[in-house]
Amino acid sequence: MLEILVRNRGRTVPRELIIEQIWGWDAPTGNALDALVKLTRKKLKGIPGLGIQSVRGVGYRLEVPDVLQNP
């Protein structure tokens, strides 16, 4: 999931696209993606300014501090 968000940093990635790219047609039911996002946020917690933002009703976006952005 993090790779998908990094490739699309600064853009909102729809939930359905993330689920399809991770699990394909065998997508789990329930909130597997929500659990994965929660775990990933916890791991990113120590990096100031870096985080995953929820865009209600759409998906997720990776927020990257300016100092980590490529020129």
Short mmCIF file of C-alpha atoms in Angstrom, two decimals:
data_model
loop_
_atom_site.label_atom_id
_atom_site.label_comp_id
_atom_site.label_asym_id
_atom_site.label_seq_id
_atom_site.Cartn_x
_atom_site.Cartn_y
_atom_site.Cartn_z
CA MET A 1 0.00 0.00 0.00
CA LEU A 2 2.79 2.41 0.89
CA GLU A 3 4.39 1.86 -2.52
CA ILE A 4 1.11 2.77 -4.21
CA LEU A 5 0.83 5.96 -2.17
CA VAL A 6 4.49 6.88 -2.77
CA ARG A 7 4.05 6.50 -6.53
CA ASN A 8 1.04 8.82 -6.28
CA ARG A 9 2.30 11.15 -3.54
CA GLY A 10 0.28 14.31 -3.19
CA ARG A 11 -2.66 12.76 -5.07
CA THR A 12 -5.66 11.02 -3.60
CA VAL A 13 -5.72 7.31 -4.46
CA PRO A 14 -9.21 5.76 -4.43
CA ARG A 15 -9.79 2.93 -1.94
CA GLU A 16 -10.98 0.63 -4.73
CA LEU A 17 -7.73 1.12 -6.66
CA ILE A 18 -5.59 0.35 -3.61
CA ILE A 19 -7.64 -2.76 -2.81
CA GLU A 20 -7.44 -3.97 -6.42
CA GLN A 21 -3.68 -3.45 -6.64
CA ILE A 22 -2.98 -5.18 -3.32
CA TRP A 23 -5.46 -8.07 -3.36
CA GLY A 24 -6.72 -8.19 -6.95
CA TRP A 25 -10.00 -9.99 -7.42
CA ASP A 26 -9.56 -11.84 -4.10
CA ALA A 27 -10.15 -8.69 -2.09
CA PRO A 28 -10.97 -9.40 1.54
CA THR A 29 -14.25 -8.26 3.00
CA GLY A 30 -14.54 -5.98 5.98
CA ASN A 31 -11.99 -3.37 6.88
CA ALA A 32 -8.70 -5.04 5.90
CA LEU A 33 -7.58 -1.85 4.16
CA ASP A 34 -8.45 0.26 7.20
CA ALA A 35 -6.36 -2.06 9.38
CA LEU A 36 -3.45 -1.84 6.94
CA VAL A 37 -3.66 1.96 6.90
CA LYS A 38 -3.69 2.05 10.71
CA LEU A 39 -0.61 -0.18 10.90
CA THR A 40 1.24 1.86 8.26
CA ARG A 41 0.42 5.15 10.01
CA LYS A 42 1.83 3.72 13.22
CA LYS A 43 5.10 2.83 11.46
CA LEU A 44 5.36 6.30 9.85
CA LYS A 45 4.65 8.09 13.13
CA GLY A 46 8.33 8.78 13.86
CA ILE A 47 8.90 10.74 10.63
CA PRO A 48 7.80 14.37 11.12
CA GLY A 49 5.34 15.60 8.49
CA LEU A 50 5.06 12.23 6.75
CA GLY A 51 1.68 10.61 6.99
CA ILE A 52 -1.35 9.12 5.33
CA GLN A 53 -4.34 11.41 5.06
CA SER A 54 -7.85 10.01 4.68
CA VAL A 55 -10.00 11.71 2.07
CA ARG A 56 -13.52 10.92 3.18
CA GLY A 57 -15.53 8.94 0.69
CA VAL A 58 -12.62 8.76 -1.77
CA GLY A 59 -9.41 7.18 -0.53
CA TYR A 60 -6.00 8.06 0.87
CA ARG A 61 -3.17 10.48 0.12
CA LEU A 62 0.47 10.40 1.25
CA GLU A 63 1.57 13.68 2.75
CA VAL A 64 5.30 14.29 2.28
CA PRO A 65 7.24 17.16 3.89
CA ASP A 66 8.87 19.60 1.46
CA VAL A 67 12.36 18.53 2.58
CA LEU A 68 11.66 14.97 1.38
CA GLN A 69 10.18 15.96 -1.99
CA ASN A 70 12.27 15.44 -5.11
CA PRO A 71 13.13 18.64 -7.00
#
